[in-house]
Each structure stands twice: as C-alpha cells, then as structure tokens.
Amino acid sequence: MRLKNRLGTAEERVRRERDEPATHERIRVLHVLPAPNGTTQYVDHMIGGAPPEVQILTFSWFRAIFGAYDVLHVHWPEFLVRQRTRAGRFVKQVLAYTLLLRLELTERPVVRTAHNIAPHESGDRLERRFLDALDRRTALWIRLNPTTPLPAGVRSVTIPHGHYRSVFPPDPRTTPEHGRLIQFGLVRRYKGIERLLEVFGAIDDPAMRLTIAGKSQDAALAAHIAAVAAADDRVEARLEFVSDEVLAHEVRSAELVVLPYTQMHNSGAALLALSLDRPVLVPRSAATDALAREVGEGWVIMFDGELQRGDLLRAMAVARLTLERGTRPHLADRDWELVGRRHAEAYRKVVPDVGRRR
C-alpha cells in the first residue's frame, strides 16, 4: 500500500525535492535510509510527516560524501559498514570513514535516532570502532520513548514513532476471527518465534490458530517453522514478503498479535498492530510499560520472563474483552504531522543558521 500525504506519494515527494532548488529557509536533511519503494518502510514515515520547511533526501554514498545537505540523520548506523562478504565490508568501511572525514571537514551535524538500545546482531571490532566515532560526531540524539538509555552528557529530544492509521484506514469488512493469533515481521531469532510455537503447541484447542507471516533471514529457523506448520494444521507459515494490503487484512483477522521477543525496546510491529486496532502481547519492559499507559487499558498485554502457556491464554481473554468494548487505542500523540514538526524543531537546534550555510 502506498503511503500518501498532502504532497502525494513518498516516492513523488522525494523526486520533486531532489530536483527542486533549495531555498534559504529549508533545512536539507539527508536520511541514512533507502529511497521509498511504495511500502510502509520507516523512510515513508519520515517523508510523510516532514513539514514544508524540511527538504528530504534519501541515502546514496555519492550524495553522502559529495552532495549538499545541512544535516545527516542516521537511523541504524551499523548498516553503513555491514556487508556479507569480506571485500564488501572493506569497501563499506572505506566509504564510512570517508563520510566521517567529510562531516568533520564541513562541520555538518549528525542527528541520530536511537531505534534500539543496541543492534539486534552484534558486529565485529571494526564496526564497534566506527560506531563509537559516529557517536562522537552526533550533535543530537532522538529517542522514540523516554526510557531509551543514551550516552552520558549528550543532547537529546524525545519524539515518539508515528502511528500508521493514515496508511491503513479502518476496514469494517474485516473482523477478528475467534481464536486467531498472528506474529508478523522479519523472521529473526530474537523475536522468540520458536518459543511461541512450543507454547502454542502445548495448548490443546482446535479452535485456536496461529499465523507466522514474514520473510525469514535464517534458513534453519525457517525450516523449523515450516516443519511445525506441517505437523500442526492450526499453524500457518507464510515465510515470504507480505504486501501491506495483505498484512493489514491478516492482522485485522486476528484477535491478538503476539510479539514474544527476547528483547523489546521500540517495536514498529507493535505500533502497526495498535494502528490496526488489535491488542498485542509483548514482554514487560520499561518501554512496553510506558506504551501500555499511553494507549489505554487492554491494548498492550505484557508477560514476564519466558512466554508460558498461561500468558497466551490470559492474553487471548484480555484481547477479546478489549475488542468487545469497541474503542480504539489512544495514539493522538503519534500523529504524523506532529511528529514531523518535532523533527523540524530538532533540526533547528543543530542548524540554527541554515540560511547562511549555503
């Protein structure tokens, strides 16, 4: 599903702003994110919420090293240096350190969004050295929730992740099916899918069904999920890229979204589920506690420690009662235009004299 705003699709806006000359009032922000491709990636979130005074640029190495911009906005910095092959990693490290040199020589500020406390998969020594150097160049950190720990003494603001309601308008034709659960997103080990399958299999209820939807990044894990699905006809494995339209239908067809991650700080999947008015089961943490208080009773259901059979059954009962109330989770503080204005204010903090930096 294509993300639209008052300026058209995200792709159209990036094309238009790339070709338009900058004015003295606009802040040119280069995001370390790929160009939009018509799906709900995080880059679409940044583009859709950006106010007119912010000019959005998306990442290429040529643009980052030689292009004109006022702020470099970094999101998942480890991907600046990660590559599958040794030769690829070497090339990326050369490019990454060249980018650091360019930032140093031109005094271009770095803004960093702390999506996670740490990368989901650890990197090598050279990666950690680059990340430390980038941290030292960062002028402002953006937290998505107030519980995110940051390096001591850094300058920071908190800007919540925007919701997806404008992307997925209500669909009264799709109603939750009794006993249906779903876990969606990239299939990765830290998401606790193996434990979810084990717990689900221990529940002897033919009316319950579980869908695992998302492309796998782990062949062994994908094989395990497929084997469980083959042995239990209540389990459906859709280990492939799922379009936004299909994903929205699948989530709305479930009573509960189950995200039994071994680590959870900020979760786009949880926010997407809430935007689609479906309760979520998540591990308890300071971040999920804060989210539960924000959105209202019954929408964020938490478990402690390792997921248990009782956690799943209790969550199903709570989710059913929550949906019967007919209310929606409170997400007003995550309106995209509000998030965009907050980002513009953050950029002004690090580039107050944008008109004189041309």
mmCIF file of C-alpha atoms in Angstrom:
data_model
loop_
_atom_site.group_PDB
_atom_site.id
_atom_site.type_symbol
_atom_site.label_atom_id
_atom_site.label_comp_id
_atom_site.label_asym_id
_atom_site.label_seq_id
_atom_site.Cartn_x
_atom_site.Cartn_y
_atom_site.Cartn_z
ATOM 1 C CA MET A 1 0.000 0.000 0.000
ATOM 2 C CA ARG A 2 1.398 3.350 -0.965
ATOM 3 C CA LEU A 3 1.897 5.926 1.735
ATOM 4 C CA LYS A 4 0.271 9.252 0.782
ATOM 5 C CA ASN A 5 0.203 12.713 2.281
ATOM 6 C CA ARG A 6 -0.856 16.140 1.091
ATOM 7 C CA LEU A 7 2.136 16.249 -1.285
ATOM 8 C CA GLY A 8 1.441 12.880 -2.936
ATOM 9 C CA THR A 9 3.277 9.584 -2.573
ATOM 10 C CA ALA A 10 6.585 9.370 -0.758
ATOM 11 C CA GLU A 11 8.388 8.484 -3.991
ATOM 12 C CA GLU A 12 6.915 11.516 -5.778
ATOM 13 C CA ARG A 13 7.903 13.848 -2.978
ATOM 14 C CA VAL A 14 11.495 12.607 -2.897
ATOM 15 C CA ARG A 15 11.769 13.004 -6.663
ATOM 16 C CA ARG A 16 10.311 16.516 -6.550
ATOM 17 C CA GLU A 17 12.529 17.688 -3.687
ATOM 18 C CA ARG A 18 15.647 16.186 -5.253
ATOM 19 C CA ASP A 19 15.038 18.223 -8.405
ATOM 20 C CA GLU A 20 13.831 21.466 -6.777
ATOM 21 C CA PRO A 21 16.393 24.123 -5.809
ATOM 22 C CA ALA A 22 16.745 24.650 -2.064
ATOM 23 C CA THR A 23 15.586 27.903 -0.507
ATOM 24 C CA HIS A 24 17.267 29.761 2.328
ATOM 25 C CA GLU A 25 14.530 28.717 4.751
ATOM 26 C CA ARG A 26 14.527 24.974 4.146
ATOM 27 C CA ILE A 27 16.729 22.535 6.013
ATOM 28 C CA ARG A 28 18.124 19.828 3.765
ATOM 29 C CA VAL A 29 18.145 16.556 5.681
ATOM 30 C CA LEU A 30 19.922 13.506 4.306
ATOM 31 C CA HIS A 31 18.480 10.386 5.939
ATOM 32 C CA VAL A 32 20.594 7.261 6.081
ATOM 33 C CA LEU A 33 17.614 5.365 4.676
ATOM 34 C CA PRO A 34 16.895 3.928 1.214
ATOM 35 C CA ALA A 35 14.536 5.653 -1.184
ATOM 36 C CA PRO A 36 10.859 4.717 -0.699
ATOM 37 C CA ASN A 37 9.581 1.762 -2.696
ATOM 38 C CA GLY A 38 5.839 2.087 -2.159
ATOM 39 C CA THR A 39 5.669 0.107 1.080
ATOM 40 C CA THR A 40 5.477 1.307 4.685
ATOM 41 C CA GLN A 41 9.173 1.497 5.455
ATOM 42 C CA TYR A 42 10.465 3.887 8.103
ATOM 43 C CA VAL A 43 11.618 6.252 5.344
ATOM 44 C CA ASP A 44 7.977 6.722 4.336
ATOM 45 C CA HIS A 45 7.251 7.708 7.920
ATOM 46 C CA MET A 46 9.967 10.389 7.781
ATOM 47 C CA ILE A 47 8.819 11.699 4.404
ATOM 48 C CA GLY A 48 5.115 11.639 5.142
ATOM 49 C CA GLY A 49 5.463 13.704 8.298
ATOM 50 C CA ALA A 50 8.041 16.233 7.111
ATOM 51 C CA PRO A 51 6.752 19.844 7.081
ATOM 52 C CA PRO A 52 7.409 22.120 4.067
ATOM 53 C CA GLU A 53 10.463 23.743 5.697
ATOM 54 C CA VAL A 54 12.310 20.401 5.675
ATOM 55 C CA GLN A 55 13.710 19.056 2.403
ATOM 56 C CA ILE A 56 14.080 15.278 2.493
ATOM 57 C CA LEU A 57 16.971 13.500 0.769
ATOM 58 C CA THR A 58 17.494 9.733 0.835
ATOM 59 C CA PHE A 59 20.799 7.948 1.031
ATOM 60 C CA SER A 60 23.420 7.128 -1.533
ATOM 61 C CA TRP A 61 27.146 7.069 -0.876
ATOM 62 C CA PHE A 62 27.784 9.652 -3.594
ATOM 63 C CA ARG A 63 25.235 12.039 -2.093
ATOM 64 C CA ALA A 64 26.513 11.456 1.446
ATOM 65 C CA ILE A 65 30.159 12.148 0.557
ATOM 66 C CA PHE A 66 29.808 14.758 -2.205
ATOM 67 C CA GLY A 67 26.226 16.075 -2.026
ATOM 68 C CA ALA A 68 24.765 19.216 -0.467
ATOM 69 C CA TYR A 69 22.819 18.847 2.771
ATOM 70 C CA ASP A 70 22.593 20.542 6.167
ATOM 71 C CA VAL A 71 22.020 17.558 8.472
ATOM 72 C CA LEU A 72 22.864 13.873 8.270
ATOM 73 C CA HIS A 73 20.129 11.916 10.041
ATOM 74 C CA VAL A 74 21.323 8.425 10.963
ATOM 75 C CA HIS A 75 18.932 5.621 11.926
ATOM 76 C CA TRP A 76 20.571 2.141 12.030
ATOM 77 C CA PRO A 77 24.259 3.110 11.728
ATOM 78 C CA GLU A 78 25.579 -0.457 11.753
ATOM 79 C CA PHE A 79 24.292 -0.933 8.207
ATOM 80 C CA LEU A 80 26.730 1.710 6.981
ATOM 81 C CA VAL A 81 29.529 -0.831 7.494
ATOM 82 C CA ARG A 82 27.830 -4.235 7.328
ATOM 83 C CA GLN A 83 28.113 -6.443 4.265
ATOM 84 C CA ARG A 84 28.014 -10.216 3.792
ATOM 85 C CA THR A 85 31.417 -10.577 2.115
ATOM 86 C CA ARG A 86 34.824 -9.555 3.444
ATOM 87 C CA ALA A 87 35.505 -7.457 0.329
ATOM 88 C CA GLY A 88 32.132 -5.762 0.676
ATOM 89 C CA ARG A 89 32.804 -4.916 4.321
ATOM 90 C CA PHE A 90 36.178 -3.430 3.409
ATOM 91 C CA VAL A 91 34.618 -1.193 0.739
ATOM 92 C CA LYS A 92 31.874 -0.063 3.107
ATOM 93 C CA GLN A 93 34.365 0.729 5.867
ATOM 94 C CA VAL A 94 36.410 2.880 3.480
ATOM 95 C CA LEU A 95 33.261 4.721 2.419
ATOM 96 C CA ALA A 96 32.056 5.102 6.024
ATOM 97 C CA TYR A 97 35.309 6.642 7.234
ATOM 98 C CA THR A 98 35.380 8.908 4.176
ATOM 99 C CA LEU A 99 31.912 10.081 5.178
ATOM 100 C CA LEU A 100 33.138 10.776 8.707
ATOM 101 C CA LEU A 101 36.000 12.849 7.272
ATOM 102 C CA ARG A 102 33.573 14.823 5.101
ATOM 103 C CA LEU A 103 31.376 15.549 8.146
ATOM 104 C CA GLU A 104 34.416 16.677 10.127
ATOM 105 C CA LEU A 105 35.770 18.964 7.402
ATOM 106 C CA THR A 106 32.415 20.560 6.569
ATOM 107 C CA GLU A 107 31.140 20.634 10.181
ATOM 108 C CA ARG A 108 27.892 19.049 9.128
ATOM 109 C CA PRO A 109 25.932 17.948 12.215
ATOM 110 C CA VAL A 110 24.726 14.387 12.741
ATOM 111 C CA VAL A 111 21.305 13.644 14.223
ATOM 112 C CA ARG A 112 20.828 10.081 15.417
ATOM 113 C CA THR A 113 17.560 8.260 16.119
ATOM 114 C CA ALA A 114 18.121 5.571 18.767
ATOM 115 C CA HIS A 115 15.758 2.874 17.496
ATOM 116 C CA ASN A 116 17.282 0.176 19.688
ATOM 117 C CA ILE A 117 19.401 0.045 22.811
ATOM 118 C CA ALA A 118 21.951 -1.960 20.776
ATOM 119 C CA PRO A 119 21.970 -3.640 17.345
ATOM 120 C CA HIS A 120 19.968 -6.877 17.269
ATOM 121 C CA GLU A 121 23.022 -8.747 15.975
ATOM 122 C CA SER A 122 26.462 -7.825 17.306
ATOM 123 C CA GLY A 123 29.198 -6.661 14.957
ATOM 124 C CA ASP A 124 32.965 -7.016 14.898
ATOM 125 C CA ARG A 125 35.638 -4.804 16.423
ATOM 126 C CA LEU A 126 35.947 -2.543 13.359
ATOM 127 C CA GLU A 127 32.196 -1.964 13.334
ATOM 128 C CA ARG A 128 32.199 -1.004 17.016
ATOM 129 C CA ARG A 129 35.095 1.394 16.406
ATOM 130 C CA PHE A 130 33.169 3.115 13.605
ATOM 131 C CA LEU A 131 30.003 3.352 15.717
ATOM 132 C CA ASP A 132 31.985 4.938 18.552
ATOM 133 C CA ALA A 133 33.449 7.507 16.134
ATOM 134 C CA LEU A 134 29.993 8.290 14.757
ATOM 135 C CA ASP A 135 28.620 8.680 18.281
ATOM 136 C CA ARG A 136 31.274 11.306 18.985
ATOM 137 C CA ARG A 137 30.182 13.204 15.849
ATOM 138 C CA THR A 138 26.485 13.126 16.838
ATOM 139 C CA ALA A 139 25.137 16.561 17.776
ATOM 140 C CA LEU A 140 21.655 15.459 18.817
ATOM 141 C CA TRP A 141 20.053 12.143 19.749
ATOM 142 C CA ILE A 142 16.366 11.413 19.175
ATOM 143 C CA ARG A 143 14.680 8.889 21.448
ATOM 144 C CA LEU A 144 11.444 7.205 20.385
ATOM 145 C CA ASN A 145 10.429 6.779 24.008
ATOM 146 C CA PRO A 146 11.644 8.385 27.254
ATOM 147 C CA THR A 147 13.119 5.127 28.612
ATOM 148 C CA THR A 148 15.890 4.827 25.995
ATOM 149 C CA PRO A 149 19.333 4.979 27.660
ATOM 150 C CA LEU A 150 21.773 7.322 25.929
ATOM 151 C CA PRO A 151 25.485 8.092 26.387
ATOM 152 C CA ALA A 152 26.144 10.370 29.341
ATOM 153 C CA GLY A 153 26.028 14.099 28.691
ATOM 154 C CA VAL A 154 24.598 14.008 25.167
ATOM 155 C CA ARG A 155 21.985 16.419 23.844
ATOM 156 C CA SER A 156 18.659 14.697 23.197
ATOM 157 C CA VAL A 157 14.937 15.050 22.479
ATOM 158 C CA THR A 158 12.107 12.503 22.619
ATOM 159 C CA ILE A 159 9.894 12.135 19.537
ATOM 160 C CA PRO A 160 7.506 9.146 19.515
ATOM 161 C CA HIS A 161 7.278 6.942 16.445
ATOM 162 C CA GLY A 162 4.251 7.991 14.386
ATOM 163 C CA HIS A 163 1.236 5.713 14.012
ATOM 164 C CA TYR A 164 0.059 4.050 10.786
ATOM 165 C CA ARG A 165 -3.604 4.997 10.839
ATOM 166 C CA SER A 166 -3.312 7.263 7.814
ATOM 167 C CA VAL A 167 -1.736 4.389 5.894
ATOM 168 C CA PHE A 168 -4.329 1.812 6.927
ATOM 169 C CA PRO A 169 -7.779 3.430 7.211
ATOM 170 C CA PRO A 170 -10.456 1.442 9.079
ATOM 171 C CA ASP A 171 -11.895 -1.571 7.249
ATOM 172 C CA PRO A 172 -15.215 -2.604 8.830
ATOM 173 C CA ARG A 173 -15.440 -5.567 6.432
ATOM 174 C CA THR A 174 -12.589 -7.409 8.193
ATOM 175 C CA THR A 175 -13.432 -8.664 11.682
ATOM 176 C CA PRO A 176 -11.343 -10.722 14.132
ATOM 177 C CA GLU A 177 -11.739 -14.481 13.890
ATOM 178 C CA HIS A 178 -12.279 -16.308 17.175
ATOM 179 C CA GLY A 179 -9.058 -17.857 18.463
ATOM 180 C CA ARG A 180 -6.767 -16.484 15.763
ATOM 181 C CA LEU A 181 -3.252 -15.236 16.629
ATOM 182 C CA ILE A 182 -0.593 -13.726 14.408
ATOM 183 C CA GLN A 183 3.121 -12.997 14.633
ATOM 184 C CA PHE A 184 4.478 -10.913 11.742
ATOM 185 C CA GLY A 185 7.607 -9.145 10.580
ATOM 186 C CA LEU A 186 11.062 -10.307 9.524
ATOM 187 C CA VAL A 187 11.627 -13.791 10.935
ATOM 188 C CA ARG A 188 14.622 -13.485 13.269
ATOM 189 C CA ARG A 189 15.692 -15.500 16.298
ATOM 190 C CA TYR A 190 15.458 -12.712 18.861
ATOM 191 C CA LYS A 191 11.714 -12.496 18.190
ATOM 192 C CA GLY A 192 11.024 -15.652 20.196
ATOM 193 C CA ILE A 193 9.158 -17.498 17.440
ATOM 194 C CA GLU A 194 10.469 -20.933 18.435
ATOM 195 C CA ARG A 195 9.171 -20.455 21.975
ATOM 196 C CA LEU A 196 5.829 -19.196 20.657
ATOM 197 C CA LEU A 197 5.423 -22.326 18.531
ATOM 198 C CA GLU A 198 6.294 -24.512 21.524
ATOM 199 C CA VAL A 199 3.783 -22.766 23.796
ATOM 200 C CA PHE A 200 1.069 -22.745 21.148
ATOM 201 C CA GLY A 201 1.588 -26.466 20.520
ATOM 202 C CA ALA A 202 1.022 -27.161 24.238
ATOM 203 C CA ILE A 203 -2.492 -25.671 24.036
ATOM 204 C CA ASP A 204 -4.938 -28.405 23.054
ATOM 205 C CA ASP A 205 -7.619 -26.237 21.499
ATOM 206 C CA PRO A 206 -8.646 -26.979 17.901
ATOM 207 C CA ALA A 207 -10.325 -23.546 17.614
ATOM 208 C CA MET A 208 -7.010 -21.697 18.058
ATOM 209 C CA ARG A 209 -4.890 -20.865 15.026
ATOM 210 C CA LEU A 210 -1.516 -19.194 14.637
ATOM 211 C CA THR A 211 -0.097 -17.433 11.576
ATOM 212 C CA ILE A 212 3.618 -16.639 11.220
ATOM 213 C CA ALA A 213 3.952 -14.071 8.428
ATOM 214 C CA GLY A 214 7.189 -12.567 7.174
ATOM 215 C CA LYS A 215 10.350 -13.178 5.221
ATOM 216 C CA SER A 216 12.957 -15.254 7.026
ATOM 217 C CA GLN A 217 16.569 -14.153 7.399
ATOM 218 C CA ASP A 218 17.554 -17.511 8.912
ATOM 219 C CA ALA A 219 17.229 -20.671 6.801
ATOM 220 C CA ALA A 220 17.411 -23.020 9.783
ATOM 221 C CA LEU A 221 14.713 -21.113 11.660
ATOM 222 C CA ALA A 222 12.522 -21.043 8.551
ATOM 223 C CA ALA A 223 12.892 -24.815 8.187
ATOM 224 C CA HIS A 224 11.882 -25.304 11.820
ATOM 225 C CA ILE A 225 8.789 -23.125 11.429
ATOM 226 C CA ALA A 226 7.794 -24.947 8.239
ATOM 227 C CA ALA A 227 8.202 -28.324 9.960
ATOM 228 C CA VAL A 228 5.970 -27.263 12.879
ATOM 229 C CA ALA A 229 3.340 -25.952 10.444
ATOM 230 C CA ALA A 230 3.410 -29.234 8.527
ATOM 231 C CA ALA A 231 2.847 -31.181 11.751
ATOM 232 C CA ASP A 232 0.086 -28.932 13.173
ATOM 233 C CA ASP A 233 -2.661 -27.850 10.779
ATOM 234 C CA ARG A 234 -3.560 -24.994 13.171
ATOM 235 C CA VAL A 235 -0.255 -23.279 12.287
ATOM 236 C CA GLU A 236 0.166 -21.364 9.040
ATOM 237 C CA ALA A 237 3.655 -20.345 7.891
ATOM 238 C CA ARG A 238 3.845 -17.546 5.328
ATOM 239 C CA LEU A 239 7.625 -17.170 5.173
ATOM 240 C CA GLU A 240 7.715 -14.597 2.420
ATOM 241 C CA PHE A 241 7.378 -10.898 1.862
ATOM 242 C CA VAL A 242 3.771 -9.941 2.622
ATOM 243 C CA SER A 243 2.324 -6.832 0.963
ATOM 244 C CA ASP A 244 0.873 -4.087 3.135
ATOM 245 C CA GLU A 245 -2.659 -4.793 1.945
ATOM 246 C CA VAL A 246 -2.387 -8.495 2.772
ATOM 247 C CA LEU A 247 -0.668 -7.819 6.083
ATOM 248 C CA ALA A 248 -3.403 -5.388 7.162
ATOM 249 C CA HIS A 249 -6.042 -7.991 6.350
ATOM 250 C CA GLU A 250 -4.165 -10.721 8.234
ATOM 251 C CA VAL A 251 -3.691 -8.575 11.343
ATOM 252 C CA ARG A 252 -7.309 -7.408 11.379
ATOM 253 C CA SER A 253 -8.430 -11.030 11.042
ATOM 254 C CA ALA A 254 -6.667 -11.908 14.297
ATOM 255 C CA GLU A 255 -7.826 -11.329 17.856
ATOM 256 C CA LEU A 256 -4.287 -10.897 19.149
ATOM 257 C CA VAL A 257 -0.844 -10.020 17.792
ATOM 258 C CA VAL A 258 1.849 -11.975 19.643
ATOM 259 C CA LEU A 259 5.364 -10.475 19.781
ATOM 260 C CA PRO A 260 7.266 -12.627 22.315
ATOM 261 C CA TYR A 261 10.645 -11.018 21.613
ATOM 262 C CA THR A 262 13.597 -11.913 23.790
ATOM 263 C CA GLN A 263 14.400 -8.180 23.701
ATOM 264 C CA MET A 264 11.974 -5.350 23.009
ATOM 265 C CA HIS A 265 12.530 -1.653 23.278
ATOM 266 C CA ASN A 266 10.843 0.059 20.330
ATOM 267 C CA SER A 267 8.668 -2.079 18.092
ATOM 268 C CA GLY A 268 7.269 -0.957 14.780
ATOM 269 C CA ALA A 269 5.276 -4.197 14.657
ATOM 270 C CA ALA A 270 3.537 -3.391 17.957
ATOM 271 C CA LEU A 271 2.698 0.101 16.756
ATOM 272 C CA LEU A 272 1.387 -1.239 13.454
ATOM 273 C CA ALA A 273 -0.872 -3.695 15.314
ATOM 274 C CA LEU A 274 -2.215 -0.913 17.533
ATOM 275 C CA SER A 275 -2.773 1.301 14.490
ATOM 276 C CA LEU A 276 -4.919 -1.525 13.119
ATOM 277 C CA ASP A 277 -6.815 -1.681 16.439
ATOM 278 C CA ARG A 278 -5.521 -5.069 17.537
ATOM 279 C CA PRO A 279 -4.146 -5.826 21.032
ATOM 280 C CA VAL A 280 -0.542 -7.017 21.347
ATOM 281 C CA LEU A 281 1.200 -9.419 23.707
ATOM 282 C CA VAL A 282 4.753 -8.267 24.448
ATOM 283 C CA PRO A 283 7.465 -8.839 27.078
ATOM 284 C CA ARG A 284 7.378 -6.449 30.012
ATOM 285 C CA SER A 285 9.964 -3.676 29.945
ATOM 286 C CA ALA A 286 10.136 -0.012 30.834
ATOM 287 C CA ALA A 287 9.297 0.811 27.205
ATOM 288 C CA THR A 288 6.295 -1.519 26.930
ATOM 289 C CA ASP A 289 5.032 -0.354 30.339
ATOM 290 C CA ALA A 290 5.108 3.230 29.039
ATOM 291 C CA LEU A 291 3.346 2.208 25.825
ATOM 292 C CA ALA A 292 0.621 0.407 27.794
ATOM 293 C CA ARG A 293 -0.045 3.532 29.862
ATOM 294 C CA GLU A 294 -0.164 5.676 26.725
ATOM 295 C CA VAL A 295 -2.603 3.669 24.615
ATOM 296 C CA GLY A 296 -5.079 2.613 27.301
ATOM 297 C CA GLU A 297 -6.214 -0.464 29.179
ATOM 298 C CA GLY A 298 -6.223 -3.840 27.448
ATOM 299 C CA TRP A 299 -4.282 -2.932 24.301
ATOM 300 C CA VAL A 300 -0.738 -3.781 25.420
ATOM 301 C CA ILE A 301 -0.695 -7.060 27.361
ATOM 302 C CA MET A 302 2.613 -7.990 28.976
ATOM 303 C CA PHE A 303 4.276 -11.168 30.202
ATOM 304 C CA ASP A 304 7.289 -11.612 32.458
ATOM 305 C CA GLY A 305 10.272 -13.855 31.795
ATOM 306 C CA GLU A 306 9.852 -16.597 29.202
ATOM 307 C CA LEU A 307 6.487 -16.886 27.459
ATOM 308 C CA GLN A 308 4.246 -19.503 29.090
ATOM 309 C CA ARG A 309 1.047 -21.274 28.103
ATOM 310 C CA GLY A 310 -0.898 -19.287 30.713
ATOM 311 C CA ASP A 311 0.405 -15.994 29.307
ATOM 312 C CA LEU A 312 -1.029 -16.811 25.895
ATOM 313 C CA LEU A 313 -4.404 -17.924 27.234
ATOM 314 C CA ARG A 314 -4.701 -14.898 29.527
ATOM 315 C CA ALA A 315 -3.775 -12.538 26.682
ATOM 316 C CA MET A 316 -6.428 -14.070 24.435
ATOM 317 C CA ALA A 317 -9.091 -13.477 27.084
ATOM 318 C CA VAL A 318 -7.991 -9.860 27.683
ATOM 319 C CA ALA A 319 -7.808 -9.150 23.941
ATOM 320 C CA ARG A 320 -11.320 -10.483 23.412
ATOM 321 C CA LEU A 321 -12.728 -8.223 26.143
ATOM 322 C CA THR A 322 -10.805 -5.240 24.765
ATOM 323 C CA LEU A 323 -12.176 -5.732 21.251
ATOM 324 C CA GLU A 324 -15.703 -6.157 22.583
ATOM 325 C CA ARG A 325 -15.529 -2.655 24.103
ATOM 326 C CA GLY A 326 -15.432 -1.180 20.613
ATOM 327 C CA THR A 327 -12.940 1.582 21.491
ATOM 328 C CA ARG A 328 -9.585 2.355 19.852
ATOM 329 C CA PRO A 329 -6.104 2.680 21.369
ATOM 330 C CA HIS A 330 -5.051 6.245 22.128
ATOM 331 C CA LEU A 331 -2.423 7.285 19.564
ATOM 332 C CA ALA A 332 -3.065 11.036 19.283
ATOM 333 C CA ASP A 333 0.489 11.944 20.347
ATOM 334 C CA ARG A 334 1.794 9.977 17.364
ATOM 335 C CA ASP A 335 0.103 11.946 14.600
ATOM 336 C CA TRP A 336 2.493 12.193 11.652
ATOM 337 C CA GLU A 337 2.258 15.956 11.220
ATOM 338 C CA LEU A 338 3.028 16.444 14.914
ATOM 339 C CA VAL A 339 5.999 14.083 14.660
ATOM 340 C CA GLY A 340 7.203 15.974 11.581
ATOM 341 C CA ARG A 341 7.062 19.336 13.336
ATOM 342 C CA ARG A 342 9.018 17.909 16.253
ATOM 343 C CA HIS A 343 11.720 16.693 13.884
ATOM 344 C CA ALA A 344 11.908 20.126 12.241
ATOM 345 C CA GLU A 345 12.409 21.686 15.680
ATOM 346 C CA ALA A 346 15.160 19.169 16.398
ATOM 347 C CA TYR A 347 16.994 20.043 13.167
ATOM 348 C CA ARG A 348 16.741 23.749 14.031
ATOM 349 C CA LYS A 349 18.599 23.030 17.265
ATOM 350 C CA VAL A 350 21.675 21.816 15.377
ATOM 351 C CA VAL A 351 21.415 24.105 12.299
ATOM 352 C CA PRO A 352 20.091 27.412 13.635
ATOM 353 C CA ASP A 353 21.813 29.379 10.852
ATOM 354 C CA VAL A 354 20.672 27.238 7.932
ATOM 355 C CA GLY A 355 20.294 30.241 5.624
ATOM 356 C CA ARG A 356 23.997 31.085 5.957
ATOM 357 C CA ARG A 357 25.322 27.557 5.347
ATOM 358 C CA ARG A 358 24.788 27.536 1.564
#
